[in-house]
Coordinates of C-alpha atoms and ligand atoms in Angstrom, one line a residue:
R1 CA 151.2 115.9 136.2
V2 CA 148.3 114.2 134.5
K3 CA 147.3 110.7 134.5
V4 CA 144.8 109.6 132.0
N5 CA 143.4 106.3 131.0
G6 CA 143.8 103.7 133.7
K7 CA 144.7 101.0 131.2
N8 CA 147.6 102.7 129.5
D9 CA 148.9 104.6 132.5
Y10 CA 150.2 107.7 130.7
M11 CA 152.4 109.5 133.2
L12 CA 153.5 112.8 131.7
H13 CA 154.8 116.1 133.0
S14 CA 152.7 118.9 131.7
G15 CA 155.8 120.9 131.3
D16 CA 157.2 118.5 128.8
M17 CA 154.1 118.3 126.7
D18 CA 153.3 120.4 123.7
H19 CA 149.9 121.6 123.0
I20 CA 149.1 118.8 120.6
A21 CA 150.1 116.1 123.0
I22 CA 147.8 117.6 125.7
E23 CA 145.0 117.8 123.2
K24 CA 145.5 114.2 122.2
L25 CA 145.4 113.0 125.8
T26 CA 142.3 115.1 126.5
I27 CA 140.6 113.6 123.5
Q28 CA 141.6 110.1 124.5
H29 CA 140.4 110.6 128.0
E30 CA 137.1 112.2 126.9
M31 CA 136.5 109.4 124.4
H32 CA 136.3 106.8 127.1
S33 CA 133.4 108.5 128.8
A34 CA 131.9 109.4 125.4
L35 CA 131.7 105.7 124.6
R36 CA 130.0 105.0 127.9
N37 CA 127.6 107.9 127.4
Q38 CA 126.7 106.9 123.9
E39 CA 127.9 110.2 122.4
F40 CA 129.0 108.5 119.1
V41 CA 126.5 108.5 116.2
L42 CA 126.6 107.0 112.7
H43 CA 125.8 109.0 109.6
Y44 CA 125.1 107.3 106.3
Q45 CA 126.2 108.3 102.8
P46 CA 124.3 106.8 99.9
Q47 CA 126.0 105.0 97.1
Y48 CA 124.4 105.1 93.6
D49 CA 124.4 102.8 90.6
L50 CA 125.6 104.9 87.7
A51 CA 123.6 103.1 85.1
S52 CA 120.2 103.1 86.9
G53 CA 120.6 106.0 89.3
Q54 CA 119.3 103.9 92.1
I55 CA 120.7 103.8 95.7
V56 CA 122.6 100.5 96.0
G57 CA 124.4 101.0 99.3
M58 CA 125.2 103.2 102.3
E59 CA 128.5 103.9 104.0
A60 CA 128.4 104.3 107.7
L61 CA 130.6 107.2 108.9
V62 CA 131.1 107.8 112.6
R63 CA 130.7 111.2 114.3
W64 CA 131.1 112.3 117.9
Q65 CA 128.2 114.3 119.2
H66 CA 130.2 116.2 121.7
P67 CA 128.3 118.0 124.5
E68 CA 130.3 121.2 124.0
R69 CA 132.0 121.0 120.7
G70 CA 129.0 119.8 118.7
L71 CA 129.4 117.2 115.9
V72 CA 133.1 116.2 115.7
S73 CA 134.4 114.7 112.5
P74 CA 136.2 111.3 112.5
A75 CA 139.5 112.9 111.2
E76 CA 139.7 114.6 114.6
F77 CA 139.4 111.5 116.8
I78 CA 140.0 108.3 114.8
P79 CA 143.8 108.8 114.9
A80 CA 143.8 109.2 118.7
A81 CA 141.4 106.2 119.0
E82 CA 143.9 104.2 117.0
E83 CA 146.8 105.2 119.1
S84 CA 145.1 104.5 122.5
G85 CA 143.5 101.3 121.4
L86 CA 140.0 102.7 122.0
I87 CA 139.4 102.1 118.3
L88 CA 138.7 98.4 119.2
P89 CA 135.6 99.0 121.4
L90 CA 134.6 102.0 119.3
G91 CA 135.0 100.1 116.0
E92 CA 133.0 97.2 117.4
W93 CA 130.2 99.6 118.4
V94 CA 130.2 101.0 114.8
I95 CA 129.8 97.5 113.3
E96 CA 127.1 96.6 115.7
E97 CA 125.2 99.8 115.3
A98 CA 125.5 99.7 111.5
C99 CA 124.2 96.1 111.4
R100 CA 121.4 96.9 113.9
Q101 CA 120.2 99.9 111.9
N102 CA 120.4 98.1 108.5
K103 CA 118.3 95.2 109.9
A104 CA 115.8 97.6 111.4
W105 CA 115.4 99.4 108.0
Q106 CA 114.9 96.1 106.2
D107 CA 112.3 95.0 108.9
Q108 CA 110.4 98.2 108.2
G109 CA 110.1 97.3 104.6
L110 CA 112.6 99.8 103.3
L111 CA 115.0 99.2 100.5
S112 CA 117.3 96.3 101.3
I113 CA 120.8 97.5 100.6
P114 CA 124.2 96.7 102.1
V115 CA 125.9 98.9 104.6
S116 CA 129.7 99.5 104.4
V117 CA 131.8 99.9 107.6
N118 CA 135.4 101.2 107.7
L119 CA 137.9 99.1 109.5
S120 CA 141.1 100.5 111.0
L121 CA 144.4 98.7 110.9
R122 CA 144.3 97.9 114.5
Q123 CA 140.8 96.4 114.2
F124 CA 141.8 94.4 111.2
S125 CA 144.8 92.9 113.0
Q126 CA 143.1 92.2 116.3
Q127 CA 142.6 88.7 117.6
N128 CA 139.3 87.1 116.6
L129 CA 137.8 89.9 114.5
T130 CA 135.9 87.2 112.6
G131 CA 134.4 85.8 115.8
K132 CA 133.3 89.2 116.9
I133 CA 131.7 90.0 113.6
S134 CA 130.0 86.6 113.4
E135 CA 128.6 87.2 116.9
I136 CA 127.3 90.7 115.9
L137 CA 125.6 89.2 112.8
R138 CA 124.0 86.5 114.9
Q139 CA 122.8 89.0 117.5
T140 CA 121.4 91.5 115.1
G141 CA 120.0 88.9 112.7
L142 CA 121.5 90.7 109.7
D143 CA 122.2 88.5 106.7
P144 CA 126.0 88.8 106.2
R145 CA 125.7 89.7 102.5
Y146 CA 124.4 93.1 103.7
L147 CA 127.6 93.9 105.4
E148 CA 130.6 95.2 103.6
L149 CA 134.0 95.9 105.3
E150 CA 136.2 98.6 103.9
I151 CA 140.0 98.1 104.4
T152 CA 142.9 100.1 102.9
E153 CA 145.8 99.0 100.9
S154 CA 148.2 99.5 103.8
M155 CA 146.4 96.7 105.7
T156 CA 147.3 94.2 103.0
M157 CA 151.1 94.7 103.1
D158 CA 151.5 91.3 104.5
V159 CA 149.6 89.5 101.7
E160 CA 149.8 86.1 103.3
R161 CA 148.3 87.2 106.6
A162 CA 145.8 89.6 105.0
S163 CA 144.5 86.9 102.7
Q164 CA 144.0 84.5 105.6
Y165 CA 142.1 87.2 107.6
L166 CA 140.1 88.2 104.6
Q167 CA 139.2 84.6 103.6
E168 CA 137.9 84.1 107.2
L169 CA 135.7 87.1 106.8
I170 CA 134.5 86.1 103.4
D171 CA 133.6 82.7 104.7
L172 CA 131.2 84.5 107.0
G173 CA 129.5 85.8 103.8
V174 CA 130.5 89.5 104.1
N175 CA 132.0 91.5 101.3
I176 CA 135.4 93.3 101.3
S177 CA 136.2 96.5 99.6
I178 CA 139.4 98.5 99.3
D179 CA 138.9 102.1 100.4
D180 CA 140.9 105.1 99.1
F181 CA 142.2 102.9 96.3
G182 CA 145.3 104.3 94.6
T183 CA 146.7 106.3 97.6
G184 CA 148.5 103.6 99.4
Y185 CA 151.0 100.9 98.7
S186 CA 149.5 99.0 95.8
S187 CA 150.7 95.7 94.6
F188 CA 149.1 93.7 91.8
H189 CA 150.1 90.7 93.8
Y190 CA 147.5 91.4 96.5
L191 CA 144.8 92.3 94.0
K192 CA 145.5 89.0 92.3
N193 CA 145.5 87.0 95.5
L194 CA 142.9 88.6 97.7
P195 CA 139.2 87.9 97.4
I196 CA 138.0 91.5 97.1
A197 CA 134.6 92.5 95.8
R198 CA 135.0 96.2 95.2
L199 CA 137.5 99.0 94.7
K200 CA 136.7 102.5 95.9
I201 CA 138.6 105.0 93.7
D202 CA 140.0 107.7 96.0
R203 CA 138.5 111.2 95.9
S204 CA 141.9 112.7 95.0
F205 CA 141.8 111.1 91.5
V206 CA 138.2 112.0 90.9
R207 CA 138.4 115.7 91.8
D208 CA 140.2 117.0 88.7
I209 CA 139.1 114.2 86.4
E210 CA 138.0 116.6 83.6
Q211 CA 141.0 118.9 83.8
D212 CA 143.9 116.6 84.6
P213 CA 144.6 114.0 81.8
S214 CA 146.7 111.9 84.3
D215 CA 143.8 111.6 86.7
A216 CA 141.5 110.7 83.8
A217 CA 143.9 108.0 82.6
I218 CA 144.4 106.6 86.1
V219 CA 140.6 106.4 86.8
A220 CA 140.0 104.8 83.4
A221 CA 142.7 102.3 84.1
I222 CA 141.4 101.4 87.6
I223 CA 137.9 100.9 86.2
S224 CA 139.1 98.6 83.4
M225 CA 141.5 96.7 85.7
A226 CA 138.8 96.2 88.3
H227 CA 136.4 94.8 85.7
N228 CA 139.0 92.5 84.2
L229 CA 139.6 91.1 87.7
Q230 CA 135.8 90.7 88.2
M231 CA 135.6 93.4 90.8
Q232 CA 133.0 96.2 91.1
V233 CA 134.3 99.8 91.2
I234 CA 132.9 102.8 92.9
A235 CA 134.2 106.4 92.7
E236 CA 134.4 108.5 95.9
G237 CA 134.0 112.2 96.3
V238 CA 131.9 112.8 93.2
E239 CA 130.7 116.4 93.3
T240 CA 129.7 117.4 89.8
K241 CA 127.6 116.4 86.8
D242 CA 130.7 116.4 84.6
Q243 CA 132.4 113.9 86.9
V244 CA 129.3 111.7 86.7
H245 CA 129.4 111.9 82.9
F246 CA 133.0 110.9 82.8
L247 CA 132.5 108.0 85.1
R248 CA 129.4 106.8 83.3
S249 CA 131.1 106.9 79.9
H250 CA 134.0 104.9 81.3
R251 CA 131.6 102.3 82.7
C252 CA 132.3 102.9 86.3
D253 CA 129.7 100.9 88.3
E254 CA 128.8 103.2 91.2
M255 CA 129.4 106.6 92.7
Q256 CA 129.4 108.2 96.2
G257 CA 129.7 111.9 96.9
Y258 CA 128.1 115.2 97.5
F259 CA 126.6 115.2 93.9
G260 CA 124.4 112.3 95.1
S261 CA 124.1 113.2 98.8
P262 CA 126.3 114.2 101.7
P263 CA 126.4 111.8 104.7
L264 CA 123.0 112.0 106.4
S265 CA 121.8 111.4 109.9
S266 CA 120.1 108.1 110.4
A267 CA 116.7 109.9 110.3
G268 CA 117.7 111.6 107.1
A269 CA 118.9 108.3 105.5
Q270 CA 115.8 106.6 106.6
G271 CA 113.7 109.4 105.0
L272 CA 115.6 109.0 101.7
L273 CA 115.2 105.2 101.7
S274 CA 111.5 105.4 102.2
E275 CA 111.1 108.1 99.4
K276 CA 113.3 106.2 97.0
L277 CA 112.0 102.7 97.4
N278 CA 111.9 102.4 93.7
G279 CA 113.4 104.3 90.8
P280 CA 116.4 106.6 90.3
A281 CA 117.5 108.7 93.2
L282 CA 120.5 110.4 91.7
P283 CA 119.9 114.1 91.0
N284 CA 119.7 115.2 87.4
Y285 CA 119.6 111.6 86.3
H286 CA 119.8 111.4 82.5
Ligands
LIG1 P1 136.4 107.5 103.9 O1 136.1 106.1 104.4 O2 137.2 107.6 102.6 O3 135.0 108.3 103.8 C1 134.7 109.2 102.9 C2 134.9 110.6 103.4 O4 134.7 111.6 102.4 C3 133.8 111.0 104.5 O5 134.4 111.9 105.4 C4 132.8 111.7 103.6 O6 132.0 112.7 104.4 C5 133.7 112.5 102.7 N1 133.0 112.8 101.4 C6 132.0 112.1 100.8 N2 131.6 112.6 99.7 C7 132.4 113.7 99.5 C8 132.5 114.7 98.4 O7 131.8 114.7 97.4 N3 133.5 115.7 98.6 C9 134.3 115.7 99.6 N4 135.2 116.7 99.7 N5 134.2 114.8 100.7 C10 133.3 113.8 100.6 P2 134.3 111.7 107.0 O8 132.9 111.2 107.3 O9 134.8 112.9 107.6 O10 135.3 110.5 107.3 C11 136.6 110.6 107.1 C12 137.4 109.3 107.2 O11 137.3 108.9 108.6 C13 136.8 108.2 106.4 O12 137.2 108.3 105.1 C14 137.3 107.0 107.1 O13 138.6 106.7 106.7 C15 137.3 107.5 108.6 N6 136.2 106.9 109.3 C16 134.9 107.3 109.3 N7 134.1 106.5 110.0 C17 134.9 105.6 110.5 C18 134.7 104.4 111.4 O14 133.6 104.1 111.8 N8 135.9 103.6 111.6 C19 137.1 104.0 111.1 N9 138.1 103.2 111.4 N10 137.3 105.0 110.3 C20 136.2 105.8 110.0
LIG2 MG1 135.3 104.5 103.7
LIG3 MG1 136.9 106.2 101.1
LIG4 MG1 138.7 108.6 101.3

Protein backbone atom coordinates (compact mmCIF):
# COMPACT_ATOMS: atom_id res chain seq x y z
CA ARG A 1 0.00 0.00 0.00
CA VAL A 2 1.39 3.34 -0.95
CA LYS A 3 0.23 6.72 0.05
CA VAL A 4 1.54 9.59 -1.95
CA ASN A 5 0.82 13.27 -1.94
CA GLY A 6 -0.72 14.45 1.33
CA LYS A 7 -3.15 16.69 -0.51
CA ASN A 8 -4.80 14.19 -2.79
CA ASP A 9 -4.55 11.21 -0.46
CA TYR A 10 -4.10 8.52 -3.02
CA MET A 11 -4.74 5.19 -1.32
CA LEU A 12 -4.03 2.36 -3.66
CA HIS A 13 -3.14 -1.28 -3.34
CA SER A 14 0.01 -2.01 -5.22
CA GLY A 15 -1.49 -5.30 -6.36
CA ASP A 16 -4.19 -3.42 -8.23
CA MET A 17 -1.90 -1.09 -9.97
CA ASP A 18 -0.38 -1.60 -13.32
CA HIS A 19 3.08 -0.47 -14.12
CA ILE A 20 1.94 2.80 -15.67
CA ALA A 21 -0.09 3.79 -12.63
CA ILE A 22 2.86 3.16 -10.33
CA GLU A 23 5.08 5.20 -12.58
CA LYS A 24 2.60 8.05 -12.60
CA LEU A 25 2.34 8.10 -8.82
CA THR A 26 6.11 8.00 -8.50
CA ILE A 27 6.43 10.94 -10.88
CA GLN A 28 3.75 12.91 -9.04
CA HIS A 29 5.44 12.26 -5.72
CA GLU A 30 8.88 13.15 -7.03
CA MET A 31 7.64 16.33 -8.68
CA HIS A 32 6.59 17.82 -5.36
CA SER A 33 10.11 17.62 -4.00
CA ALA A 34 11.54 18.61 -7.38
CA LEU A 35 9.63 21.86 -7.21
CA ARG A 36 10.92 22.51 -3.70
CA ASN A 37 14.48 21.59 -4.73
CA GLN A 38 14.34 23.79 -7.82
CA GLU A 39 14.99 20.94 -10.23
CA PHE A 40 12.91 22.49 -13.01
CA VAL A 41 14.65 24.63 -15.62
CA LEU A 42 13.50 26.60 -18.63
CA HIS A 43 14.98 26.25 -22.08
CA TYR A 44 14.32 28.84 -24.76
CA GLN A 45 13.66 28.31 -28.45
CA PRO A 46 14.15 31.35 -30.69
CA GLN A 47 11.49 32.51 -33.13
CA TYR A 48 12.56 34.21 -36.36
CA ASP A 49 11.00 36.79 -38.62
CA LEU A 50 10.88 35.18 -42.06
CA ALA A 51 11.36 38.43 -43.97
CA SER A 52 14.35 39.80 -42.04
CA GLY A 53 15.82 36.65 -40.49
CA GLN A 54 15.96 38.37 -37.10
CA ILE A 55 15.09 36.81 -33.77
CA VAL A 56 11.74 38.21 -32.71
CA GLY A 57 10.78 36.05 -29.75
CA MET A 58 11.64 33.07 -27.55
CA GLU A 59 9.40 30.25 -26.35
CA ALA A 60 10.06 29.08 -22.80
CA LEU A 61 9.93 25.27 -22.56
CA VAL A 62 10.16 23.57 -19.19
CA ARG A 63 12.51 20.63 -18.45
CA TRP A 64 13.10 18.62 -15.32
CA GLN A 65 16.75 18.34 -14.34
CA HIS A 66 16.33 15.00 -12.58
CA PRO A 67 19.19 13.96 -10.26
CA GLU A 68 19.28 10.41 -11.67
CA ARG A 69 17.40 10.49 -14.96
CA GLY A 70 19.00 13.62 -16.37
CA LEU A 71 17.02 16.14 -18.40
CA VAL A 72 13.40 14.95 -18.59
CA SER A 73 11.14 16.28 -21.36
CA PRO A 74 7.82 17.95 -20.54
CA ALA A 75 5.88 15.24 -22.42
CA GLU A 76 6.88 12.88 -19.61
CA PHE A 77 5.69 14.96 -16.68
CA ILE A 78 3.21 17.65 -17.82
CA PRO A 79 0.32 15.15 -18.11
CA ALA A 80 0.98 13.87 -14.56
CA ALA A 81 1.30 17.44 -13.31
CA GLU A 82 -2.03 18.28 -14.94
CA GLU A 83 -3.71 15.31 -13.33
CA SER A 84 -2.37 15.89 -9.83
CA GLY A 85 -2.89 19.65 -9.86
CA LEU A 86 0.84 20.27 -9.48
CA ILE A 87 0.66 22.09 -12.82
CA LEU A 88 -0.65 25.11 -10.90
CA PRO A 89 2.45 25.79 -8.76
CA LEU A 90 4.73 24.51 -11.55
CA GLY A 91 3.02 26.67 -14.17
CA GLU A 92 3.22 29.68 -11.92
CA TRP A 93 6.93 29.07 -11.45
CA VAL A 94 7.36 28.85 -15.25
CA ILE A 95 5.66 32.22 -15.80
CA GLU A 96 7.63 33.83 -13.01
CA GLU A 97 10.97 32.46 -14.18
CA ALA A 98 10.32 33.38 -17.83
CA CYS A 99 9.39 36.96 -16.84
CA ARG A 100 12.36 37.27 -14.50
CA GLN A 101 14.80 36.01 -17.15
CA ASN A 102 13.36 38.20 -19.89
CA LYS A 103 13.61 41.31 -17.71
CA ALA A 104 17.18 40.41 -16.70
CA TRP A 105 18.20 40.09 -20.38
CA GLN A 106 16.64 43.44 -21.18
CA ASP A 107 18.39 45.02 -18.21
CA GLN A 108 21.70 43.67 -19.55
CA GLY A 109 21.09 45.52 -22.79
CA LEU A 110 20.32 42.43 -24.85
CA LEU A 111 17.70 42.33 -27.57
CA SER A 112 14.25 43.16 -26.14
CA ILE A 113 11.95 40.45 -27.45
CA PRO A 114 8.85 38.82 -25.98
CA VAL A 115 8.86 35.47 -24.22
CA SER A 116 6.05 32.95 -24.84
CA VAL A 117 4.83 30.68 -22.08
CA ASN A 118 2.58 27.63 -22.49
CA LEU A 119 -0.56 27.51 -20.36
CA SER A 120 -2.27 24.24 -19.51
CA LEU A 121 -6.04 23.86 -19.43
CA ARG A 122 -6.10 23.62 -15.67
CA GLN A 123 -4.02 26.77 -15.33
CA PHE A 124 -6.21 28.63 -17.79
CA SER A 125 -9.38 27.71 -15.91
CA GLN A 126 -8.04 28.41 -12.43
CA GLN A 127 -9.39 31.11 -10.19
CA ASN A 128 -7.70 34.45 -10.55
CA LEU A 129 -5.06 33.60 -13.16
CA THR A 130 -5.12 37.26 -14.18
CA GLY A 131 -4.41 38.38 -10.63
CA LYS A 132 -1.45 35.99 -10.40
CA ILE A 133 0.03 37.10 -13.70
CA SER A 134 -0.49 40.72 -12.85
CA GLU A 135 1.36 40.18 -9.57
CA ILE A 136 4.25 38.39 -11.35
CA LEU A 137 4.56 41.26 -13.84
CA ARG A 138 4.61 43.77 -11.01
CA GLN A 139 7.20 41.83 -9.01
CA THR A 140 9.53 41.17 -11.92
CA GLY A 141 9.04 44.63 -13.43
CA LEU A 142 8.45 43.15 -16.90
CA ASP A 143 6.46 45.27 -19.31
CA PRO A 144 3.36 43.11 -20.10
CA ARG A 145 3.82 43.47 -23.85
CA TYR A 146 6.89 41.21 -23.52
CA LEU A 147 4.78 38.32 -22.26
CA GLU A 148 2.84 36.06 -24.61
CA LEU A 149 0.60 33.26 -23.35
CA GLU A 150 0.08 30.19 -25.52
CA ILE A 151 -3.24 28.42 -25.23
CA THR A 152 -4.69 25.60 -27.35
CA GLU A 153 -7.96 25.34 -29.22
CA SER A 154 -9.38 22.91 -26.65
CA MET A 155 -9.27 25.65 -24.02
CA THR A 156 -11.65 27.80 -26.03
CA MET A 157 -14.50 25.27 -26.33
CA ASP A 158 -16.62 27.46 -24.10
CA VAL A 159 -16.24 30.62 -26.16
CA GLU A 160 -18.13 32.85 -23.72
CA ARG A 161 -15.97 31.97 -20.76
CA ALA A 162 -12.77 31.82 -22.74
CA SER A 163 -13.33 35.27 -24.19
CA GLN A 164 -13.96 36.67 -20.74
CA TYR A 165 -10.71 35.13 -19.39
CA LEU A 166 -8.77 36.19 -22.45
CA GLN A 167 -10.11 39.73 -22.35
CA GLU A 168 -8.98 40.05 -18.72
CA LEU A 169 -5.50 38.88 -19.70
CA ILE A 170 -5.38 41.20 -22.69
CA ASP A 171 -6.45 44.11 -20.48
CA LEU A 172 -3.22 43.47 -18.56
CA GLY A 173 -1.36 44.12 -21.80
CA VAL A 174 -0.12 40.59 -22.54
CA ASN A 175 -0.55 38.84 -25.92
CA ILE A 176 -2.36 35.59 -26.61
CA SER A 177 -1.44 32.98 -29.19
CA ILE A 178 -3.08 29.71 -30.22
CA ASP A 179 -0.57 26.85 -30.04
CA ASP A 180 -0.65 23.70 -32.20
CA PHE A 181 -3.25 25.40 -34.39
CA GLY A 182 -5.22 23.03 -36.57
CA THR A 183 -4.93 19.95 -34.36
CA GLY A 184 -7.78 20.67 -31.97
CA TYR A 185 -11.42 21.56 -32.16
CA SER A 186 -11.46 24.66 -34.33
CA SER A 187 -14.41 26.88 -34.76
CA PHE A 188 -14.39 30.09 -36.77
CA HIS A 189 -16.71 31.40 -34.10
CA TYR A 190 -13.92 31.60 -31.55
CA LEU A 191 -11.44 33.04 -34.02
CA LYS A 192 -13.95 35.71 -34.83
CA ASN A 193 -14.76 36.50 -31.22
CA LEU A 194 -11.53 36.10 -29.33
CA PRO A 195 -8.84 38.75 -29.25
CA ILE A 196 -5.94 36.58 -30.41
CA ALA A 197 -2.66 38.07 -31.62
CA ARG A 198 -1.05 35.07 -33.25
CA LEU A 199 -1.64 31.57 -34.60
CA LYS A 200 1.07 28.91 -34.33
CA ILE A 201 0.67 26.39 -37.16
CA ASP A 202 1.21 22.93 -35.76
CA ARG A 203 4.33 21.02 -36.72
CA SER A 204 2.27 18.16 -38.20
CA PHE A 205 1.16 20.40 -41.11
CA VAL A 206 4.63 21.81 -41.68
CA ARG A 207 6.52 18.52 -41.78
CA ASP A 208 5.48 17.32 -45.27
CA ILE A 209 4.66 20.71 -46.67
CA GLU A 210 6.65 20.13 -49.88
CA GLN A 211 5.41 16.58 -50.58
CA ASP A 212 1.83 16.65 -49.39
CA PRO A 213 -0.47 18.96 -51.38
CA SER A 214 -3.12 18.84 -48.62
CA ASP A 215 -0.66 20.08 -46.03
CA ALA A 216 0.51 22.79 -48.40
CA ALA A 217 -3.08 23.88 -49.02
CA ILE A 218 -3.91 23.89 -45.30
CA VAL A 219 -0.85 25.91 -44.37
CA ALA A 220 -1.47 28.43 -47.16
CA ALA A 221 -5.11 28.75 -46.06
CA ILE A 222 -4.19 29.26 -42.37
CA ILE A 223 -1.70 31.98 -43.31
CA SER A 224 -4.16 33.89 -45.46
CA MET A 225 -7.01 33.49 -42.97
CA ALA A 226 -4.80 34.73 -40.11
CA HIS A 227 -3.77 37.77 -42.11
CA ASN A 228 -7.34 38.58 -43.08
CA LEU A 229 -8.25 38.43 -39.39
CA GLN A 230 -5.32 40.77 -38.57
CA MET A 231 -3.42 38.01 -36.77
CA GLN A 232 0.24 37.16 -37.03
CA VAL A 233 1.15 33.61 -37.98
CA ILE A 234 4.15 31.49 -37.04
CA ALA A 235 5.05 27.99 -38.27
CA GLU A 236 6.27 25.41 -35.73
CA GLY A 237 8.74 22.60 -36.25
CA VAL A 238 10.50 24.08 -39.28
CA GLU A 239 13.49 21.87 -40.03
CA THR A 240 14.51 22.45 -43.64
CA LYS A 241 15.45 25.20 -46.05
CA ASP A 242 12.68 24.11 -48.42
CA GLN A 243 10.09 24.57 -45.69
CA VAL A 244 11.48 28.05 -45.08
CA HIS A 245 11.15 28.83 -48.80
CA PHE A 246 7.57 27.61 -48.90
CA LEU A 247 6.62 29.63 -45.83
CA ARG A 248 8.37 32.73 -47.07
CA SER A 249 6.74 32.57 -50.48
CA HIS A 250 3.34 32.22 -48.79
CA ARG A 251 4.06 35.28 -46.63
CA CYS A 252 4.11 33.46 -43.30
CA ASP A 253 5.37 35.99 -40.73
CA GLU A 254 7.61 33.90 -38.51
CA MET A 255 9.11 30.47 -37.92
CA GLN A 256 10.30 28.36 -35.03
CA GLY A 257 12.12 25.04 -35.34
CA TYR A 258 15.39 23.18 -35.55
CA PHE A 259 16.29 24.93 -38.82
CA GLY A 260 16.66 28.12 -36.79
CA SER A 261 17.70 26.62 -33.49
CA PRO A 262 16.67 23.88 -31.06
CA PRO A 263 15.56 24.98 -27.59
CA LEU A 264 18.65 26.30 -25.76
CA SER A 265 19.62 26.46 -22.10
CA SER A 266 19.27 29.95 -20.64
CA ALA A 267 23.05 30.41 -20.98
CA GLY A 268 22.86 29.32 -24.63
CA ALA A 269 19.93 31.62 -25.35
CA GLN A 270 21.71 34.51 -23.68
CA GLY A 271 24.81 33.87 -25.82
CA LEU A 272 22.70 33.89 -28.97
CA LEU A 273 20.97 37.11 -27.93
CA SER A 274 24.24 38.90 -27.31
CA GLU A 275 25.71 37.70 -30.63
CA LYS A 276 22.64 38.58 -32.67
CA LEU A 277 21.91 41.97 -31.23
CA ASN A 278 21.43 43.29 -34.75
CA GLY A 279 20.98 41.69 -38.12
CA PRO A 280 19.72 38.33 -39.37
CA ALA A 281 20.21 35.27 -37.20
CA LEU A 282 18.49 32.64 -39.33
CA PRO A 283 21.00 30.19 -40.90
CA ASN A 284 21.44 30.37 -44.70
CA TYR A 285 19.44 33.52 -44.77
CA HIS A 286 18.83 34.58 -48.40
P1 LIG B 1 4.82 23.06 -27.89
O1 LIG B 1 4.40 24.22 -27.06
O2 LIG B 1 4.12 22.86 -29.18
O3 LIG B 1 6.38 23.24 -28.07
C1 LIG B 1 7.09 22.88 -29.21
C2 LIG B 1 7.75 21.54 -29.05
O4 LIG B 1 8.30 21.17 -30.31
C3 LIG B 1 8.94 21.55 -28.08
O5 LIG B 1 9.00 20.28 -27.47
C4 LIG B 1 10.12 21.76 -29.01
O6 LIG B 1 11.34 21.27 -28.49
C5 LIG B 1 9.69 20.92 -30.19
N1 LIG B 1 10.32 21.38 -31.43
C6 LIG B 1 10.73 22.62 -31.73
N2 LIG B 1 11.23 22.71 -32.97
C7 LIG B 1 11.15 21.46 -33.49
C8 LIG B 1 11.52 20.91 -34.78
O7 LIG B 1 12.03 21.57 -35.67
N3 LIG B 1 11.25 19.58 -34.96
C9 LIG B 1 10.69 18.80 -34.00
N4 LIG B 1 10.48 17.52 -34.26
N5 LIG B 1 10.33 19.31 -32.77
C10 LIG B 1 10.56 20.62 -32.53
P2 LIG B 1 9.16 20.11 -25.89
O8 LIG B 1 10.07 21.16 -25.36
O9 LIG B 1 9.48 18.69 -25.64
O10 LIG B 1 7.71 20.45 -25.36
C11 LIG B 1 6.63 19.63 -25.68
C12 LIG B 1 5.33 20.23 -25.23
O11 LIG B 1 5.26 20.29 -23.80
C13 LIG B 1 5.12 21.67 -25.70
O12 LIG B 1 4.68 21.69 -27.03
C14 LIG B 1 4.10 22.14 -24.72
O13 LIG B 1 2.80 21.76 -25.12
C15 LIG B 1 4.46 21.39 -23.46
N6 LIG B 1 5.18 22.29 -22.55
C16 LIG B 1 6.47 22.66 -22.56
N7 LIG B 1 6.73 23.52 -21.56
C17 LIG B 1 5.56 23.73 -20.91
C18 LIG B 1 5.18 24.53 -19.78
O14 LIG B 1 5.96 25.28 -19.19
N8 LIG B 1 3.85 24.46 -19.38
C19 LIG B 1 2.97 23.67 -20.06
N9 LIG B 1 1.69 23.65 -19.62
N10 LIG B 1 3.29 22.91 -21.10
C20 LIG B 1 4.58 22.94 -21.54
MG1 LIG C 1 4.01 26.12 -27.22
MG1 LIG D 1 3.41 24.51 -30.23
MG1 LIG E 1 3.29 21.53 -30.82
